Short mmCIF file of C-alpha atoms and ligand atoms in Angstrom, two decimals:
data_model
loop_
_atom_site.label_atom_id
_atom_site.label_comp_id
_atom_site.label_asym_id
_atom_site.label_seq_id
_atom_site.Cartn_x
_atom_site.Cartn_y
_atom_site.Cartn_z
CA MET A 1 27.59 8.02 -6.80
CA LYS A 2 24.56 10.25 -7.27
CA THR A 3 21.09 8.77 -7.46
CA VAL A 4 20.15 7.76 -11.02
CA GLN A 5 17.13 6.14 -12.66
CA ARG A 6 17.92 2.87 -14.42
CA CYS A 7 15.83 0.79 -16.83
CA ASP A 8 15.03 -2.63 -15.35
CA ASP A 9 15.20 -4.24 -18.79
CA CYS A 10 18.13 -2.72 -20.74
CA GLY A 11 20.07 -0.83 -18.06
CA THR A 12 19.83 2.59 -19.74
CA GLU A 13 20.45 5.31 -17.16
CA LEU A 14 18.59 8.61 -16.82
CA GLY A 15 19.42 11.50 -14.51
CA PRO A 16 17.54 11.81 -11.21
CA GLY A 17 15.59 14.82 -12.51
CA ASP A 18 14.42 13.17 -15.73
CA THR A 19 10.62 13.03 -15.71
CA ALA A 20 10.27 10.21 -18.28
CA MET A 21 8.17 7.41 -16.81
CA ALA A 22 9.61 4.66 -19.02
CA CYS A 23 12.94 3.91 -20.65
CA PRO A 24 13.27 6.03 -23.82
CA LYS A 25 15.05 3.12 -25.57
CA CYS A 26 12.95 0.05 -24.72
CA GLU A 27 9.97 1.36 -22.70
CA GLY A 28 11.03 -0.71 -19.68
CA LEU A 29 10.20 0.38 -16.12
CA LEU A 30 12.66 2.64 -14.30
CA SER A 31 14.09 2.06 -10.83
CA LEU A 32 16.06 4.39 -8.57
CA VAL A 33 19.66 3.37 -8.01
CA TYR A 34 21.67 5.12 -5.32
CA GLU A 35 24.79 4.68 -3.29
CA ALA A 36 24.23 2.09 -0.58
CA PRO A 37 24.78 3.34 2.97
CA ALA A 38 28.24 2.71 4.41
CA GLU A 39 26.85 0.82 7.39
CA ARG A 40 25.56 -2.73 7.27
CA GLY A 41 23.63 -5.04 9.59
CA GLU A 42 23.65 -4.03 13.23
CA ALA A 43 25.04 -0.54 12.59
CA LEU A 44 22.36 0.29 10.03
CA ARG A 45 19.60 -1.16 12.21
CA ALA A 46 20.88 0.98 15.09
CA ARG A 47 20.86 4.10 12.92
CA PHE A 48 17.23 3.55 11.93
CA ASP A 49 16.24 2.62 15.49
CA SER A 50 17.88 5.75 16.91
CA ARG A 51 15.46 7.85 14.87
CA LEU A 52 12.32 6.33 16.36
CA VAL A 53 10.28 9.10 17.87
CA ILE A 54 6.92 8.84 19.53
CA PRO A 55 4.72 10.20 16.74
CA SER A 56 2.52 12.20 19.08
CA ALA A 57 5.46 13.75 20.94
CA PRO A 58 5.59 17.52 20.64
CA VAL A 59 8.32 18.15 18.11
CA ILE A 60 8.72 21.92 18.28
CA PRO A 61 8.01 22.80 21.95
CA ASN A 62 10.56 20.37 23.28
CA PRO A 63 13.59 20.81 21.06
CA SER A 64 16.41 18.40 21.60
CA PRO A 65 19.80 20.10 21.46
CA VAL A 66 21.38 17.11 19.70
CA ILE A 67 19.03 16.71 16.74
CA PRO A 68 18.75 19.65 14.33
CA SER A 69 15.10 20.58 13.85
CA GLU A 70 14.96 19.70 10.15
CA ALA A 71 16.25 16.19 10.81
CA ARG A 72 13.74 15.84 13.62
CA ASP A 73 10.88 16.56 11.24
CA LEU A 74 12.13 13.86 8.92
CA HIS A 75 12.57 11.38 11.78
CA SER A 76 8.88 11.70 12.65
CA SER A 77 7.96 10.26 9.24
CA GLY A 78 7.90 6.48 8.85
CA VAL A 79 9.16 7.03 5.31
CA TRP A 80 11.98 9.55 5.78
CA ARG A 81 13.32 7.75 8.84
CA PHE A 82 14.68 5.30 6.27
CA ARG A 83 15.88 7.98 3.85
CA GLU A 84 19.20 6.25 3.07
CA LEU A 85 17.09 3.59 1.34
CA VAL A 86 14.54 6.01 -0.11
CA LEU A 87 16.26 9.12 -1.45
CA PRO A 88 19.66 9.51 0.22
CA ASP A 89 20.67 12.81 -1.38
CA VAL A 90 17.41 14.66 -0.65
CA ASP A 91 17.66 18.13 0.83
CA SER A 92 15.33 18.16 3.83
CA ALA A 93 14.02 21.60 2.79
CA ASP A 94 12.47 19.99 -0.31
CA VAL A 95 10.64 17.23 1.54
CA VAL A 96 6.83 17.38 1.45
CA THR A 97 5.81 15.33 4.48
CA HIS A 98 2.64 15.14 6.49
CA PRO A 99 4.30 13.12 8.23
CA GLU A 100 3.21 9.66 7.15
CA GLY A 101 3.89 6.04 8.09
CA ASN A 102 4.33 4.90 11.71
CA THR A 103 1.38 2.62 11.16
CA PRO A 104 0.52 -0.06 13.74
CA LEU A 105 1.16 -3.78 13.55
CA LEU A 106 -1.91 -5.33 15.14
CA ALA A 107 -2.71 -8.76 16.55
CA ARG A 108 -6.35 -9.88 16.89
CA ASP A 109 -7.05 -13.47 17.91
CA SER A 110 -10.44 -13.53 16.20
CA VAL A 111 -8.86 -12.74 12.82
CA ALA A 112 -5.95 -15.18 13.26
CA GLN A 113 -8.39 -17.95 14.22
CA TRP A 114 -10.63 -17.24 11.25
CA CYS A 115 -7.58 -17.48 8.99
CA GLY A 116 -6.37 -20.68 10.67
CA VAL A 117 -2.89 -19.37 11.47
CA ASP A 118 -1.04 -19.16 14.78
CA THR A 119 0.65 -15.81 14.43
CA LEU A 120 -1.00 -13.15 12.33
CA LEU A 121 -0.12 -9.49 12.49
CA MET A 122 -1.92 -6.84 10.48
CA LYS A 123 0.15 -3.91 9.25
CA HIS A 124 -2.53 -1.25 9.08
CA GLU A 125 -1.65 1.19 6.36
CA GLY A 126 -5.12 2.68 6.68
CA ALA A 127 -3.64 4.65 9.59
CA ASN A 128 -1.76 6.89 7.14
CA PRO A 129 -2.87 10.55 6.86
CA THR A 130 -5.22 10.03 3.90
CA GLY A 131 -6.18 6.51 4.98
CA SER A 132 -4.06 4.36 2.67
CA PHE A 133 -0.48 3.22 1.99
CA LYS A 134 -0.33 5.57 -0.99
CA ASP A 135 0.91 8.38 1.27
CA ARG A 136 4.25 6.62 1.62
CA GLY A 137 4.93 6.82 -2.09
CA MET A 138 3.29 10.20 -2.49
CA THR A 139 5.52 12.01 -0.01
CA VAL A 140 8.47 11.00 -2.19
CA ALA A 141 6.82 11.61 -5.59
CA VAL A 142 5.58 15.08 -4.61
CA THR A 143 8.96 15.89 -3.07
CA GLN A 144 10.51 14.93 -6.41
CA ALA A 145 7.90 17.01 -8.27
CA ARG A 146 9.04 19.96 -6.20
CA ARG A 147 12.71 19.19 -6.85
CA VAL A 148 12.21 19.13 -10.64
CA GLY A 149 10.14 22.33 -10.55
CA ALA A 150 6.94 20.66 -11.84
CA SER A 151 4.12 23.09 -12.58
CA ALA A 152 1.38 20.49 -11.94
CA VAL A 153 1.04 16.85 -10.90
CA ALA A 154 -1.34 14.17 -12.20
CA CYS A 155 -2.35 10.55 -11.73
CA ALA A 156 -4.82 7.91 -12.82
CA SER A 157 -6.43 6.12 -9.91
CA THR A 158 -8.99 3.72 -8.55
CA GLY A 159 -9.35 6.27 -5.74
CA ASN A 160 -6.62 6.05 -3.12
CA THR A 161 -3.74 7.36 -5.21
CA SER A 162 -5.90 10.32 -6.22
CA ALA A 163 -6.88 11.07 -2.61
CA SER A 164 -3.24 10.94 -1.56
CA LEU A 165 -1.92 12.99 -4.47
CA ALA A 166 -4.62 15.58 -3.88
CA ALA A 167 -3.54 15.97 -0.24
CA TYR A 168 0.20 16.09 -0.86
CA ALA A 169 -0.16 18.45 -3.82
CA ALA A 170 -2.27 20.75 -1.63
CA HIS A 171 0.50 20.65 0.99
CA ALA A 172 3.12 21.50 -1.67
CA ARG A 173 0.81 24.12 -3.25
CA LEU A 174 0.95 22.40 -6.61
CA PRO A 175 -2.12 22.05 -8.86
CA ALA A 176 -3.25 18.41 -9.10
CA LEU A 177 -5.17 16.65 -11.85
CA VAL A 178 -6.67 13.24 -11.08
CA LEU A 179 -8.28 10.84 -13.55
CA VAL A 180 -10.65 8.25 -12.12
CA PRO A 181 -13.06 5.78 -13.76
CA SER A 182 -16.49 7.38 -13.68
CA GLY A 183 -18.93 5.65 -11.34
CA GLN A 184 -16.33 3.15 -10.10
CA VAL A 185 -14.65 5.01 -7.26
CA SER A 186 -15.84 4.58 -3.69
CA LEU A 187 -17.49 7.48 -1.93
CA GLY A 188 -14.79 8.23 0.64
CA LYS A 189 -12.02 8.40 -1.93
CA LEU A 190 -13.87 10.62 -4.38
CA ALA A 191 -14.88 12.91 -1.54
CA GLN A 192 -11.23 13.22 -0.47
CA SER A 193 -10.01 14.25 -3.94
CA LEU A 194 -12.62 17.00 -4.07
CA ALA A 195 -12.00 18.08 -0.49
CA TYR A 196 -8.24 18.43 -0.96
CA GLY A 197 -8.81 20.54 -4.05
CA ALA A 198 -7.66 18.32 -6.94
CA LYS A 199 -9.15 18.90 -10.38
CA THR A 200 -11.06 15.63 -10.59
CA LEU A 201 -11.84 14.12 -13.98
CA LEU A 202 -14.45 11.35 -14.11
CA VAL A 203 -13.31 9.41 -17.15
CA ARG A 204 -15.82 7.34 -19.11
CA GLY A 205 -13.70 4.19 -19.09
CA ASP A 206 -11.95 1.81 -16.69
CA PHE A 207 -8.76 2.33 -14.66
CA ASP A 208 -6.59 0.94 -17.44
CA ALA A 209 -7.99 3.60 -19.81
CA CYS A 210 -7.38 6.29 -17.15
CA LEU A 211 -3.74 5.26 -16.85
CA ARG A 212 -3.18 5.36 -20.61
CA LEU A 213 -4.70 8.83 -20.68
CA ALA A 214 -2.68 10.05 -17.70
CA ARG A 215 0.57 8.79 -19.26
CA ASP A 216 -0.30 10.58 -22.48
CA ALA A 217 -1.13 13.77 -20.62
CA ALA A 218 2.15 13.61 -18.71
CA GLU A 219 4.17 13.10 -21.88
CA LYS A 220 2.40 15.63 -24.09
CA LEU A 221 1.14 18.25 -21.64
CA GLY A 222 4.16 18.29 -19.35
CA VAL A 223 2.50 17.46 -16.02
CA TYR A 224 4.42 15.34 -13.52
CA LEU A 225 3.00 11.80 -13.29
CA ALA A 226 2.62 10.36 -9.79
CA ASN A 227 1.46 6.81 -10.61
CA SER A 228 3.37 3.81 -9.30
CA ILE A 229 5.34 3.48 -12.56
CA ASN A 230 7.10 6.55 -11.12
CA PRO A 231 10.19 5.07 -9.38
CA TYR A 232 10.04 7.68 -6.63
CA ARG A 233 6.66 6.29 -5.56
CA ILE A 234 8.10 2.80 -5.29
CA ALA A 235 11.06 4.06 -3.24
CA GLY A 236 8.63 5.43 -0.64
CA GLN A 237 6.43 2.34 -0.55
CA LYS A 238 9.44 0.18 0.33
CA THR A 239 9.17 1.62 3.82
CA ILE A 240 6.01 -0.41 4.57
CA VAL A 241 8.30 -3.43 4.69
CA LEU A 242 11.23 -1.65 6.38
CA GLU A 243 8.93 -0.32 9.09
CA LEU A 244 7.26 -3.66 9.77
CA LEU A 245 10.67 -5.34 10.00
CA GLN A 246 11.76 -2.67 12.45
CA GLN A 247 8.59 -3.23 14.51
CA LEU A 248 9.45 -6.93 14.60
CA ARG A 249 12.95 -5.99 15.87
CA TRP A 250 14.35 -7.03 12.50
CA ARG A 251 13.22 -10.64 12.87
CA ALA A 252 11.56 -11.25 9.54
CA PRO A 253 8.20 -13.04 9.38
CA ASP A 254 7.77 -16.13 7.22
CA TRP A 255 5.15 -14.53 5.00
CA ILE A 256 4.03 -11.09 3.91
CA VAL A 257 0.58 -11.16 2.33
CA LEU A 258 -0.73 -8.17 0.36
CA PRO A 259 -3.50 -7.27 -2.08
CA ALA A 260 -2.33 -6.82 -5.66
CA GLY A 261 -3.76 -4.59 -8.38
CA ASN A 262 -1.41 -2.53 -10.51
CA LEU A 263 1.50 -4.39 -8.82
CA GLY A 264 3.38 -1.29 -7.68
CA ASN A 265 3.26 -2.38 -4.07
CA THR A 266 4.32 -5.95 -4.83
CA SER A 267 7.31 -4.46 -6.68
CA ALA A 268 8.13 -2.13 -3.80
CA PHE A 269 7.97 -4.97 -1.25
CA GLY A 270 10.33 -7.07 -3.33
CA ALA A 271 12.81 -4.21 -3.69
CA ALA A 272 12.72 -3.58 0.07
CA LEU A 273 13.34 -7.22 0.91
CA ARG A 274 16.16 -7.49 -1.64
CA GLU A 275 17.89 -4.50 -0.03
CA ALA A 276 17.15 -5.59 3.54
CA VAL A 277 18.90 -8.92 2.90
CA ALA A 278 21.79 -7.38 0.94
CA LEU A 279 22.44 -4.82 3.69
CA GLY A 280 22.21 -7.38 6.46
CA LEU A 281 19.12 -5.85 8.07
CA ILE A 282 17.53 -9.32 8.04
CA GLU A 283 18.97 -12.75 7.37
CA LYS A 284 16.36 -14.28 5.13
CA SER A 285 13.57 -12.90 3.00
CA PRO A 286 9.95 -13.71 3.86
CA ARG A 287 7.83 -15.19 1.10
CA ILE A 288 5.46 -12.78 -0.58
CA ALA A 289 1.87 -13.76 -1.28
CA ALA A 290 0.14 -11.41 -3.73
CA VAL A 291 -3.66 -11.71 -3.59
CA GLN A 292 -6.01 -10.58 -6.34
CA ALA A 293 -9.78 -10.51 -6.60
CA SER A 294 -10.97 -13.36 -8.83
CA GLY A 295 -12.66 -10.94 -11.23
CA ALA A 296 -9.46 -8.93 -11.63
CA ALA A 297 -6.75 -11.55 -11.54
CA PRO A 298 -4.49 -11.30 -14.60
CA PHE A 299 -1.35 -11.70 -12.47
CA ALA A 300 -2.70 -14.85 -10.80
CA ALA A 301 -3.49 -16.27 -14.25
CA SER A 302 0.08 -15.58 -15.39
CA TYR A 303 1.45 -17.18 -12.21
CA ARG A 304 -0.54 -20.35 -12.86
CA ASP A 305 1.04 -20.37 -16.32
CA GLY A 306 4.53 -20.25 -14.81
CA PHE A 307 4.64 -16.63 -16.07
CA ARG A 308 4.89 -17.82 -19.65
CA GLU A 309 2.26 -15.35 -20.76
CA ARG A 310 1.28 -11.85 -19.63
CA HIS A 311 -2.49 -12.04 -19.20
CA THR A 312 -4.88 -9.10 -19.28
CA VAL A 313 -8.58 -9.15 -18.36
CA ARG A 314 -11.60 -6.86 -18.28
CA ALA A 315 -11.69 -6.36 -14.53
CA ASP A 316 -14.77 -6.79 -12.38
CA THR A 317 -14.80 -6.88 -8.57
CA VAL A 318 -16.42 -5.21 -5.57
CA ALA A 319 -12.92 -4.36 -4.39
CA THR A 320 -12.74 -1.29 -6.64
CA ALA A 321 -9.22 -0.36 -5.46
CA ILE A 322 -7.81 -3.41 -7.23
CA LYS A 323 -10.19 -3.46 -10.20
CA ILE A 324 -7.34 -3.49 -12.71
CA GLY A 325 -7.05 -5.68 -15.80
CA ASP A 326 -3.60 -4.78 -17.16
CA PRO A 327 -1.18 -4.15 -14.29
CA ALA A 328 1.55 -1.68 -15.19
CA SER A 329 4.32 -3.11 -12.96
CA TYR A 330 3.85 -6.68 -14.19
CA SER A 331 7.47 -7.46 -15.09
CA ARG A 332 8.86 -6.14 -11.82
CA ALA A 333 6.32 -8.12 -9.80
CA VAL A 334 7.17 -11.35 -11.64
CA ARG A 335 10.77 -10.93 -10.50
CA VAL A 336 9.61 -10.38 -6.91
CA ILE A 337 7.52 -13.55 -6.84
CA ARG A 338 10.39 -15.56 -8.29
CA GLU A 339 13.01 -14.07 -5.94
CA THR A 340 10.98 -14.53 -2.76
CA ASN A 341 9.65 -17.97 -3.64
CA GLY A 342 6.33 -16.19 -3.53
CA VAL A 343 2.83 -17.15 -4.56
CA VAL A 344 0.01 -15.38 -6.38
CA LEU A 345 -3.60 -16.35 -5.81
CA ASP A 346 -7.05 -14.98 -6.30
CA VAL A 347 -10.04 -14.98 -3.98
CA PRO A 348 -13.71 -14.44 -4.87
CA ASP A 349 -15.57 -11.28 -3.89
CA ALA A 350 -17.68 -13.17 -1.34
CA ALA A 351 -14.53 -14.30 0.49
CA ILE A 352 -13.14 -10.75 0.41
CA LEU A 353 -16.33 -9.35 1.93
CA ASP A 354 -16.47 -12.05 4.62
CA ALA A 355 -12.81 -11.40 5.49
CA LYS A 356 -13.57 -7.70 5.68
CA ALA A 357 -16.50 -8.36 8.03
CA ILE A 358 -14.17 -10.36 10.30
CA VAL A 359 -11.50 -7.63 10.32
CA ASP A 360 -14.16 -4.97 10.87
CA ALA A 361 -15.82 -6.89 13.72
CA SER A 362 -12.44 -7.20 15.47
CA GLY A 363 -12.52 -3.41 15.81
CA VAL A 364 -9.66 -2.96 13.33
CA GLY A 365 -11.59 -2.34 10.11
CA CYS A 366 -10.32 -2.01 6.56
CA GLU A 367 -11.54 -1.35 3.04
CA PRO A 368 -12.59 -4.24 0.75
CA ALA A 369 -9.34 -4.54 -1.26
CA SER A 370 -7.33 -4.72 1.97
CA ALA A 371 -9.35 -7.69 3.13
CA ALA A 372 -8.01 -9.66 0.16
CA SER A 373 -4.86 -10.11 2.32
CA ILE A 374 -6.95 -11.78 5.02
CA ALA A 375 -9.02 -13.90 2.62
CA GLY A 376 -5.76 -14.88 0.91
CA THR A 377 -4.12 -15.83 4.21
CA ARG A 378 -7.07 -18.08 5.06
CA GLU A 379 -6.94 -19.68 1.63
CA LEU A 380 -3.18 -20.33 1.86
CA ALA A 381 -3.54 -21.77 5.37
CA SER A 382 -6.37 -24.07 4.24
CA ARG A 383 -4.22 -25.30 1.36
CA GLY A 384 -1.42 -26.03 3.85
CA GLU A 385 0.84 -23.62 2.03
CA ILE A 386 1.09 -21.42 5.13
CA LYS A 387 2.08 -23.92 7.81
CA ARG A 388 1.04 -23.86 11.43
CA GLY A 389 3.64 -22.00 13.45
CA GLU A 390 4.67 -19.75 10.58
CA ARG A 391 4.53 -16.01 11.26
CA VAL A 392 2.38 -14.03 8.88
CA VAL A 393 2.10 -10.30 8.34
CA ALA A 394 -0.95 -9.32 6.30
CA VAL A 395 -1.01 -5.78 5.00
CA LEU A 396 -4.25 -3.82 5.33
CA THR A 397 -3.86 -1.19 2.66
CA GLY A 398 -6.79 1.14 3.35
CA HIS A 399 -9.16 2.47 6.02
CA VAL A 400 -12.64 1.11 6.80
CA LEU A 401 -14.31 4.43 5.94
CA LYS A 402 -12.97 4.51 2.39
CA ASP A 403 -15.91 2.50 1.09
CA PRO A 404 -18.99 2.90 3.30
CA GLY A 405 -21.34 1.93 0.44
CA ILE A 406 -20.14 -1.68 0.16
CA LEU A 407 -20.08 -1.99 3.93
CA LEU A 408 -23.68 -0.90 4.39
CA ASP A 409 -24.88 -3.15 1.55
CA TYR A 410 -23.19 -6.15 3.21
CA HIS A 411 -24.74 -5.56 6.62
CA LYS A 412 -28.19 -4.73 5.31
CA GLU A 413 -28.32 -7.88 3.16
CA ALA A 414 -28.46 -10.11 6.25
CA SER A 415 -30.26 -12.90 4.41
CA ARG A 416 -27.47 -13.25 1.84
CA THR A 417 -24.32 -12.48 3.80
CA LYS A 418 -22.53 -14.55 6.43
CA TYR A 419 -21.47 -12.10 9.11
CA ALA A 420 -24.06 -9.34 8.71
CA ASN A 421 -24.77 -6.94 11.54
CA ALA A 422 -27.98 -5.40 10.25
CA PRO A 423 -29.28 -2.22 11.87
CA THR A 424 -32.69 -2.35 13.58
CA GLU A 425 -35.22 0.44 13.27
CA ILE A 426 -37.29 1.01 16.41
CA ASP A 427 -39.95 3.30 17.83
CA ALA A 428 -38.65 5.88 20.28
CA ASP A 429 -39.52 3.95 23.46
CA LEU A 430 -37.52 2.06 26.10
CA SER A 431 -39.38 -1.25 25.73
CA ALA A 432 -38.17 -1.48 22.14
CA VAL A 433 -34.57 -0.98 23.27
CA GLU A 434 -35.07 -3.62 25.97
CA ARG A 435 -36.43 -6.12 23.45
CA VAL A 436 -33.42 -5.67 21.18
CA LEU A 437 -31.06 -5.98 24.12
CA LYS A 438 -32.69 -9.27 25.22
CA LEU A 439 -32.52 -10.67 21.71
CA SER A 440 -28.85 -9.84 21.33
CA ARG A 441 -28.07 -11.41 24.74
CA THR A 442 -29.77 -14.67 23.78
CA ALA A 443 -27.96 -14.65 20.45
CA ARG A 444 -24.53 -14.70 22.19
N1 F0G B 501 -5.10 -1.86 -1.80
C1 F0G B 501 -5.62 -0.63 -1.96
C2 F0G B 501 -6.48 -0.08 -0.88
C3 F0G B 501 -5.33 0.11 -3.12
O1 F0G B 501 -5.85 1.32 -3.26
C4 F0G B 501 -4.52 -0.47 -4.12
C5 F0G B 501 -4.22 0.26 -5.35
C6 F0G B 501 -4.00 -1.75 -3.89
C7 F0G B 501 -4.32 -2.42 -2.73
C8 F0G B 501 -3.14 -2.44 -4.88
O2 F0G B 501 -1.85 -1.90 -4.95
O3 F0G B 501 -1.86 -1.30 -7.36
O4 F0G B 501 0.24 -1.32 -6.04
O5 F0G B 501 -0.90 -3.45 -6.64
N2 F0G B 501 -4.75 1.36 -5.66
C9 F0G B 501 -4.35 2.18 -6.81
C10 F0G B 501 -5.04 3.53 -6.75
C11 F0G B 501 -4.41 1.50 -8.11
O6 F0G B 501 -5.21 4.16 -7.80
O7 F0G B 501 -5.36 3.97 -5.67
P1 F0G B 501 -1.04 -2.00 -6.33
#
């Protein structure tokens, strides 16, 4: 069986090279369907494990006679290492890889204690090449753009998707067009899009308006759309889960907690867990907790309704990455929450910023939206939903330097924020340094 794209709702099938981003019959979301690998369980785990390479190892100067060089390049990516579950029939010559993935799974006692859980690991997707998990989907989407002979690629974004698309398009030498809400994208992300050479459009409107416009442009102007409604993006993002399971030696945690905006990642996580159980990679699925910011929480509102109604809101939150009022992958994400006995919750901006300050002060650091995972973990632990002794993996989706503006505001507003570390201006003399040093020693 060749890879096909299939509508989640009515089952209509499209060829792998079809660039439609929704079912032509019912407008449902499309998923990739491919032949499952012949191996199961231990054999498949062993195949993936055999490809683990030390990311910093010199690939070219020390060629191994047993691994052909093209395969070796793919092995060094934390996405393509799992290619049987991403895009099994890809020709390695088409793959546009940085490489990406191979992100760390970090334990910090201070963060676990703040959350009130015994075992907390942070999967830090900010360690990807452009500083967010988007690179995992983008390597696949831009590879597919190359396979279908796209003349240009485009996306709507709250900032990270655009930074990632800009970088991968540059690598593939494809022109990129990115549409972002004017005045609502953090400094680091906007700077990246410009730096990597994307044509950057500051749209007078919110993210939801940008996405409508990008979909229109893709349909009518023939550019290849790289948003997470693109099933190739989702296929790549599944590897966040596959990689963390591999790092845990295929012993699944009890919970995976992630921030939720447009719900592409929630959908990808669910697909990965579904396949991991079906293929015997793990025995039992973890529960997924999707965390939204209270000012941008349409999915949480629908969850509280038992998913009877699809809510939309006018989004407002400091976590600009997840400032989304009408999530595109809603129906897929509902299925994921149901299948994994998952939960959806929302946390206020103040809790997100405090969680971020705790993660930052542990030396790990993350962007505001990522800290929703940590604030959400604390909330679930305080409700008793996450029980003591349960193992939690919280996903940090983006790097601390993505949004320096919010960070500086938090630390400079020491009178209003809980964990501020305000800078001190001094005269250029040693006694001033000594005074500050004494003060900080007595404060400990
Ligand atoms: N965390 C970060 C740092 C993000 O950038 C995003 C989404 C999410 C979480 C939520 O993931 O949308 O799949 O539910 N950012 C998109 C963008 C919307 O354009 O960069 P989601």
